PDB file of C-alpha atoms in Angstrom:
ATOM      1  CA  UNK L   7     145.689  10.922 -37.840  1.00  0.00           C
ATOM      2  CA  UNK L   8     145.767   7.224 -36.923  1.00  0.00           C
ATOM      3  CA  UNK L   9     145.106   4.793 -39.696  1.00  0.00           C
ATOM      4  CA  UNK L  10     141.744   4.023 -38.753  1.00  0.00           C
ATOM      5  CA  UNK L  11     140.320   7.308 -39.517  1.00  0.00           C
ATOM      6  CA  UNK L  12     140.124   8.824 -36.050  1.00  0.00           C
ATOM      7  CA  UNK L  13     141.926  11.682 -34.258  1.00  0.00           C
ATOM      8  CA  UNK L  14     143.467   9.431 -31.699  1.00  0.00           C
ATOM      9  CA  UNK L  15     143.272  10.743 -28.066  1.00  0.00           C
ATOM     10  CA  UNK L  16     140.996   8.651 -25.495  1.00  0.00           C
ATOM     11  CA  UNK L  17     137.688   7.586 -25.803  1.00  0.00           C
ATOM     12  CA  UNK L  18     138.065   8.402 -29.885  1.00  0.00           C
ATOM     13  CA  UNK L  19     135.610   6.444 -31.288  1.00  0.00           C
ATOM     14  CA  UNK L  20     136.077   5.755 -34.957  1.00  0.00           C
ATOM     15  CA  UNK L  21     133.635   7.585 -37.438  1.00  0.00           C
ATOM     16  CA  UNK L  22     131.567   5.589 -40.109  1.00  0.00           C
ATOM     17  CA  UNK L  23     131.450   6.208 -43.549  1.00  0.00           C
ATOM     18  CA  UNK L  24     130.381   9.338 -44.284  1.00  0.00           C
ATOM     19  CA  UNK L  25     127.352  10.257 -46.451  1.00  0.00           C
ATOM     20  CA  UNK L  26     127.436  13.277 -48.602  1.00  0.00           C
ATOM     21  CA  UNK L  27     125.527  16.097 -46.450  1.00  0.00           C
ATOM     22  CA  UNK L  28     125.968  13.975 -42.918  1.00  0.00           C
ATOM     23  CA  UNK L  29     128.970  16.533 -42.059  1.00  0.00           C
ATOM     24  CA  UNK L  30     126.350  19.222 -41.279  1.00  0.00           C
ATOM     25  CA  UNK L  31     124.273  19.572 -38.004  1.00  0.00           C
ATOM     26  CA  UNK L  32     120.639  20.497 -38.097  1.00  0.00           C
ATOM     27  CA  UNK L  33     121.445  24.002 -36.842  1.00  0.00           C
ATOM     28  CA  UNK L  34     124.123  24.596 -39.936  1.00  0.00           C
ATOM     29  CA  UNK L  35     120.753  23.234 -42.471  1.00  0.00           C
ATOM     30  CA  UNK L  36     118.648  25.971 -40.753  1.00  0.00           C
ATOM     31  CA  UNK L  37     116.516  22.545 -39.755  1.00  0.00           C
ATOM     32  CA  UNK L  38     114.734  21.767 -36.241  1.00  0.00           C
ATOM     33  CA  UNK L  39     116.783  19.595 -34.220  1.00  0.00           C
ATOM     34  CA  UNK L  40     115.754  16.255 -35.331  1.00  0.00           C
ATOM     35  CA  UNK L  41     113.797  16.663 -38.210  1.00  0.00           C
ATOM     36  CA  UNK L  42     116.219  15.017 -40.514  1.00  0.00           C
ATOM     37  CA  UNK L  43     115.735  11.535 -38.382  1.00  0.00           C
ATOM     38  CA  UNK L  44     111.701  12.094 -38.984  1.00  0.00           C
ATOM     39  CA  UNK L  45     112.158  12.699 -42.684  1.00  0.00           C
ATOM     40  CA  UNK L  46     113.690   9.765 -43.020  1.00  0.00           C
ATOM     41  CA  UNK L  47     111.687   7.479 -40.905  1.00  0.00           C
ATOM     42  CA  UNK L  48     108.008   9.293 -42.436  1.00  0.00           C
ATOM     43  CA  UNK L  49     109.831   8.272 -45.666  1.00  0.00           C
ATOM     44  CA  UNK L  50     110.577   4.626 -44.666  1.00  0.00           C
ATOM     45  CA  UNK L  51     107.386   4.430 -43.515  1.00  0.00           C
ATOM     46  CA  UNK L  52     105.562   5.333 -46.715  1.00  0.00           C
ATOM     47  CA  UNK L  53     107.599   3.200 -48.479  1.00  0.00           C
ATOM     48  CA  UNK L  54     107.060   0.305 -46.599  1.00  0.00           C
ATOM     49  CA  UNK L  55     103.214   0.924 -47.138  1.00  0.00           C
ATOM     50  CA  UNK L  56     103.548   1.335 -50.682  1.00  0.00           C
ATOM     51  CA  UNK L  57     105.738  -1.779 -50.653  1.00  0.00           C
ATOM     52  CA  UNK L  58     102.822  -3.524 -49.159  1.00  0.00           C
ATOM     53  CA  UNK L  59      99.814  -1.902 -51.142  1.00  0.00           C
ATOM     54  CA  UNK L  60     102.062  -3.415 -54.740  1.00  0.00           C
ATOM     55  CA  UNK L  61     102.165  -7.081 -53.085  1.00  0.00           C
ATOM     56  CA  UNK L  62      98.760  -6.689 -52.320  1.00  0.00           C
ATOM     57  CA  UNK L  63      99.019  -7.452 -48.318  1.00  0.00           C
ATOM     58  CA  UNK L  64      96.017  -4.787 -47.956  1.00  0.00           C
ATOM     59  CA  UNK L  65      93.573  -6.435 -50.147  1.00  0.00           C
ATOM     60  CA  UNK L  66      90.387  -8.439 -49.088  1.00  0.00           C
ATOM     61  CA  UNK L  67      91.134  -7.089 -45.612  1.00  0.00           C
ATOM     62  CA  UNK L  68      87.383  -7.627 -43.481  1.00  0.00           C
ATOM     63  CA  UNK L  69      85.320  -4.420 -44.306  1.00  0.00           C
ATOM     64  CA  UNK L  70      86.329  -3.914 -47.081  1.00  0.00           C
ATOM     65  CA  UNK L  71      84.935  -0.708 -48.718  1.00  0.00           C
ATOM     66  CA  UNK L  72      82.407  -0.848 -45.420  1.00  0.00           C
ATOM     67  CA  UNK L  73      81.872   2.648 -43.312  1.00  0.00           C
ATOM     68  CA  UNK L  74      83.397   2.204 -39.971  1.00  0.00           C
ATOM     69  CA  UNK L  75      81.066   0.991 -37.298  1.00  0.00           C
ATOM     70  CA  UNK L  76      80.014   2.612 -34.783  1.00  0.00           C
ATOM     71  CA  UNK L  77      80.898   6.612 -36.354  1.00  0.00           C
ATOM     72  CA  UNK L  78      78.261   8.668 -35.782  1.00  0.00           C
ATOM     73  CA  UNK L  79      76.977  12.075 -35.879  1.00  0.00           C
ATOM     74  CA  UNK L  80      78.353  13.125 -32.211  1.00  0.00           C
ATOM     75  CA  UNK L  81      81.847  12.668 -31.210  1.00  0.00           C
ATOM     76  CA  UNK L  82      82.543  10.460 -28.114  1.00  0.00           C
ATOM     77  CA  UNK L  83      86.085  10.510 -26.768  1.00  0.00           C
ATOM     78  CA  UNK L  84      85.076   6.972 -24.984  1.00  0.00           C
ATOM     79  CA  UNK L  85      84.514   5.334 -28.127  1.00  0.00           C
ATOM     80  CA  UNK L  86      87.178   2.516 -28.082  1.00  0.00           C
ATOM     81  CA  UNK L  87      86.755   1.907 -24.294  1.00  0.00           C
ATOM     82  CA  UNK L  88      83.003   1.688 -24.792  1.00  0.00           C
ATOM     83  CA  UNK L  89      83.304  -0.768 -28.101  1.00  0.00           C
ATOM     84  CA  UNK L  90      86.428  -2.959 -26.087  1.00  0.00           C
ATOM     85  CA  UNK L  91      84.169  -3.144 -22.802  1.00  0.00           C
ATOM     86  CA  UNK L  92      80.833  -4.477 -25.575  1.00  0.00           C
ATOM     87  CA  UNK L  93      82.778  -6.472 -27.471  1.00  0.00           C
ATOM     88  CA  UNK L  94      84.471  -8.349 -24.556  1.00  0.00           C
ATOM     89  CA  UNK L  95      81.174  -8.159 -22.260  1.00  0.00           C
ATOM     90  CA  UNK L  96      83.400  -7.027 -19.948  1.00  0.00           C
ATOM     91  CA  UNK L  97      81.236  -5.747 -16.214  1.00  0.00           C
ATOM     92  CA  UNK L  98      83.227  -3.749 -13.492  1.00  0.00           C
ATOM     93  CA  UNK L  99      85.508  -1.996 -16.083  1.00  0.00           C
ATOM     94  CA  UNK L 100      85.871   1.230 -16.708  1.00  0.00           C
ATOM     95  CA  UNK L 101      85.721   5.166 -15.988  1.00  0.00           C
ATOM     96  CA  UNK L 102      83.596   5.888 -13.357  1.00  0.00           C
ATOM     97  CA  UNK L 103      81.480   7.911 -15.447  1.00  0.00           C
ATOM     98  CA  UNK L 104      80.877   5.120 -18.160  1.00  0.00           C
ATOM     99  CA  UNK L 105      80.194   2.901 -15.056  1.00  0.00           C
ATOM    100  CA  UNK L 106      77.681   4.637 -13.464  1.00  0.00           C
ATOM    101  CA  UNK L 107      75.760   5.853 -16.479  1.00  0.00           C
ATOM    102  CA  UNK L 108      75.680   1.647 -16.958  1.00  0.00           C
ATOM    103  CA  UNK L 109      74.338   1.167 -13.335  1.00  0.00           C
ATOM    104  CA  UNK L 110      71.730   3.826 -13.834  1.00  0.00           C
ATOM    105  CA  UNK L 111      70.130   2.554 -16.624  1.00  0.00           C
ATOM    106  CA  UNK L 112      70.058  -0.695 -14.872  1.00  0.00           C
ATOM    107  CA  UNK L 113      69.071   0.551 -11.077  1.00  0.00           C
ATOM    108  CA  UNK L 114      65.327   0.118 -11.453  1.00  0.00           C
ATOM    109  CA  UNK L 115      65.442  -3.401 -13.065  1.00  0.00           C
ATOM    110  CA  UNK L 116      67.748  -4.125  -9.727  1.00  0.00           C
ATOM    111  CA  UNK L 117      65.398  -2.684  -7.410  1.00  0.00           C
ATOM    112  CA  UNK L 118      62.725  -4.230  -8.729  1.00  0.00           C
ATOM    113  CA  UNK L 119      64.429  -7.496  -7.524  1.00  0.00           C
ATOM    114  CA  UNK L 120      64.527  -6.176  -3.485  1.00  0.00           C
ATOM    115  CA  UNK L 121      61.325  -7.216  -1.358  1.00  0.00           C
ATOM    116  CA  UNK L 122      61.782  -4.492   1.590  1.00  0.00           C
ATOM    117  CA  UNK L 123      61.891  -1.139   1.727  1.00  0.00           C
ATOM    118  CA  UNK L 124      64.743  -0.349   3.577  1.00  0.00           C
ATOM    119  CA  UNK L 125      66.944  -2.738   1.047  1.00  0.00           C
ATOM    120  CA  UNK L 126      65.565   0.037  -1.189  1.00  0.00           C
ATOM    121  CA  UNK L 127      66.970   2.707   0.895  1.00  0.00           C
ATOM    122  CA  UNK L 128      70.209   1.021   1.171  1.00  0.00           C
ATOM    123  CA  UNK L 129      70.837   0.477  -2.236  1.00  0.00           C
ATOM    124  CA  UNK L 130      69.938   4.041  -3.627  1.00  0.00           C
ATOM    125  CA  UNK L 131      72.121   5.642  -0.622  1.00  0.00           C
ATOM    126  CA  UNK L 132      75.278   3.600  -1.737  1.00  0.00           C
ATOM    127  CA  UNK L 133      74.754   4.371  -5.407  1.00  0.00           C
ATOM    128  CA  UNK L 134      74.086   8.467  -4.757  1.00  0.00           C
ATOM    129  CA  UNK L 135      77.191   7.970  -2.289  1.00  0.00           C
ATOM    130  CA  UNK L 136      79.253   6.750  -5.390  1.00  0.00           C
ATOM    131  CA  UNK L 137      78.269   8.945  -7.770  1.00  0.00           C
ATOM    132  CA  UNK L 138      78.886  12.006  -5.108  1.00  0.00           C
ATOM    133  CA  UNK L 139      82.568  10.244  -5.048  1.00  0.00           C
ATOM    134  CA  UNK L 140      82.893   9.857  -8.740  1.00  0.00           C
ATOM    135  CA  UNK L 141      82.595  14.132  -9.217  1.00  0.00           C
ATOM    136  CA  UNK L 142      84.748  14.530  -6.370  1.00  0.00           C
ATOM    137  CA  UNK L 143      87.394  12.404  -8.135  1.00  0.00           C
ATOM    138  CA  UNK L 144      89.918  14.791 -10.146  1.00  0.00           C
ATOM    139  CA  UNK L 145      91.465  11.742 -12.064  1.00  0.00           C
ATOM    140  CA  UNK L 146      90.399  12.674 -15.610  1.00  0.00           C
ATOM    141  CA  UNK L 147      88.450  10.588 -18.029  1.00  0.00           C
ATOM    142  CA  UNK L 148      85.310  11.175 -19.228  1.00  0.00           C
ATOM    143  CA  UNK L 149      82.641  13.505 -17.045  1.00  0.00           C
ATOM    144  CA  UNK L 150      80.311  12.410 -14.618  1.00  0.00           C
ATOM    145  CA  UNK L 151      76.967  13.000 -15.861  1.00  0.00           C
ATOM    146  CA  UNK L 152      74.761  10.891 -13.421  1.00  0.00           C
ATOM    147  CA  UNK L 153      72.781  12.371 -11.476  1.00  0.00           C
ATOM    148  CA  UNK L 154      72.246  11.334  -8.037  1.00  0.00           C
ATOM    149  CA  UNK L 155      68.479   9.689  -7.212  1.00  0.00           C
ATOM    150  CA  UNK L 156      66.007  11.149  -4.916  1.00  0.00           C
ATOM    151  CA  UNK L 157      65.604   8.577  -2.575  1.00  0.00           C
ATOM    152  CA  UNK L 158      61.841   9.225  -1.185  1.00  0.00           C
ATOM    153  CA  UNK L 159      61.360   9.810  -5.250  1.00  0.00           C
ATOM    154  CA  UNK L 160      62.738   6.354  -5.693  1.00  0.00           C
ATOM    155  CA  UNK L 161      60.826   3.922  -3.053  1.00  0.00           C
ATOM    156  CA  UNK L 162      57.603   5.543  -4.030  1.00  0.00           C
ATOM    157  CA  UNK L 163      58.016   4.722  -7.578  1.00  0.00           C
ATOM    158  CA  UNK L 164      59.110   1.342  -6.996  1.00  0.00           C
ATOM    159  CA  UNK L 165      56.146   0.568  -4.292  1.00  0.00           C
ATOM    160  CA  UNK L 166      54.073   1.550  -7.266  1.00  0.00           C
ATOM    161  CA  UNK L 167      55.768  -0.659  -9.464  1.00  0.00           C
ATOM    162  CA  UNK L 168      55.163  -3.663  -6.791  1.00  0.00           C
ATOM    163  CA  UNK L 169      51.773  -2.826  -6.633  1.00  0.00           C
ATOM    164  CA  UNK L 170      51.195  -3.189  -9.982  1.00  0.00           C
ATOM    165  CA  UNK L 171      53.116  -6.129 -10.152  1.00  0.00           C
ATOM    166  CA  UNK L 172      51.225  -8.031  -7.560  1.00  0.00           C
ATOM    167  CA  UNK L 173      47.797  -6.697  -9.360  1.00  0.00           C
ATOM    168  CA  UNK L 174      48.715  -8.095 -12.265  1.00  0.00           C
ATOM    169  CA  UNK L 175      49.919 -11.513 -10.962  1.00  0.00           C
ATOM    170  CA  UNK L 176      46.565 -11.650  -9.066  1.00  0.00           C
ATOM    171  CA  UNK L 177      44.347 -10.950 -12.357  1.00  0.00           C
ATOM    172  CA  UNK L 178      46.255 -13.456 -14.011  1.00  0.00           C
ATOM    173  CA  UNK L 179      45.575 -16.425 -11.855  1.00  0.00           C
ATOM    174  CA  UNK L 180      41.880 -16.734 -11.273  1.00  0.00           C
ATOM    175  CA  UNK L 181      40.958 -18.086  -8.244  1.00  0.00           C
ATOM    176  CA  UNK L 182      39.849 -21.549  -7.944  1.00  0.00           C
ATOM    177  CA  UNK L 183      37.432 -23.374  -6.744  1.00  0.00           C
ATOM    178  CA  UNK L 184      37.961 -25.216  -2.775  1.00  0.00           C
ATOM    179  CA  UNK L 185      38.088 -28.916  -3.929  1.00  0.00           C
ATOM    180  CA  UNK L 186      35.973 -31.048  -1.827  1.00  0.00           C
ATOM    181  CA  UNK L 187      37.770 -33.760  -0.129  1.00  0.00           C
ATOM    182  CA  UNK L 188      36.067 -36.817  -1.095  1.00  0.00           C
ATOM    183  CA  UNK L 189      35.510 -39.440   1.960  1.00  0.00           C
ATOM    184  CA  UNK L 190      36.086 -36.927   4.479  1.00  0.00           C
ATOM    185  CA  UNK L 191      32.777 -35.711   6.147  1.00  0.00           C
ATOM    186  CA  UNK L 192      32.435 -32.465   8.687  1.00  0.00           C
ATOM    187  CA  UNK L 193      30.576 -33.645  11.594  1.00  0.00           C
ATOM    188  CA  UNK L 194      28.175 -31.501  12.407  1.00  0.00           C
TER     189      UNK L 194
END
């Protein structure tokens, strides 16, 4: 034995102290593989936490002795994506799913907007073509639940909504009156 505490030979490298019990393996202990290392780490852990509950590092922490928001009676997996894309009023981010569900809600206000029919058309055939993509896609995440529209369906509600629109607008503004234009005579 060399006076450093190794063997000798190549590549010896020399041992550290020893700790009563470190001379064993896992598989001698009748442990899993490992499980020593997460003992001691879970351990550290707590410690550190109850470290920080005595110094008081935990207290008047903002809601405080509040429920959590936004815990409900369902379970949604998408619950942190859904609060970070609200909080941030973030558009264009997403799932798919979460997207389209966003877009749906939102289509007839947007169609609303259009002035032709066929702008109409156009619109609804891109968004039934992306939701047809979107439960094609095998990419994981949360489920497409959208349902595609019924175009015909679609452009006769929202001609119906025009209508009404334009009826309204017209029984709101009575008609007035021609104003004669004074010094101006029709010749007869």
């Amino acid at each position: 034995m060399h006076h450093d505490g190794s063997t000798g030979g190549r590549g010896a490298v020399p041992c550290a102290a020893a700790k009563p019990g470190d001379g064993e393996d896992d598989s001698e202990s009748g442990a899993e593989p490992g499980s020593a290392a997460a003992t001691d780490r879970a351990a550290f852990i707590e410690t550190a936490i109850q470290v920080a509950i005595r110094r008081g590092d935990f207290d008047d922490l903002p809601g405080a002795g509040k429920p959590l928001e936004g815990l409900g009676t369902h379970h949604d997996p998408d619950w942190w994506i859904r609060r970070k894309i609200e909080q941030e009023n973030l558009t264009g981010l997403g799932p798919p799913a979460i997207l389209l569900r966003t877009e749906d809600r939102e289509l007839d206000d947007q169609l609303d907007l259009l002035g032709r029919e066929a702008d109409v058309r156009s619109v609804l055939e891109d968004f039934n073509g992306r939701v047809l993509e979107a439960r094609r896609q095998l990419q994981g995440g949360p489920p497409v639940v959208t349902s595609p529209r019924d175009i015909d369906a679609e452009v006769a509600a929202w001609a119906e909504r025009r209508a009404a629109r334009f009826a309204a607008r017209a029984a709101e503004t009575p008609e007035q009156p021609r104003r004669r234009r004074f010094g101006l005579r029709r010749r007869a």
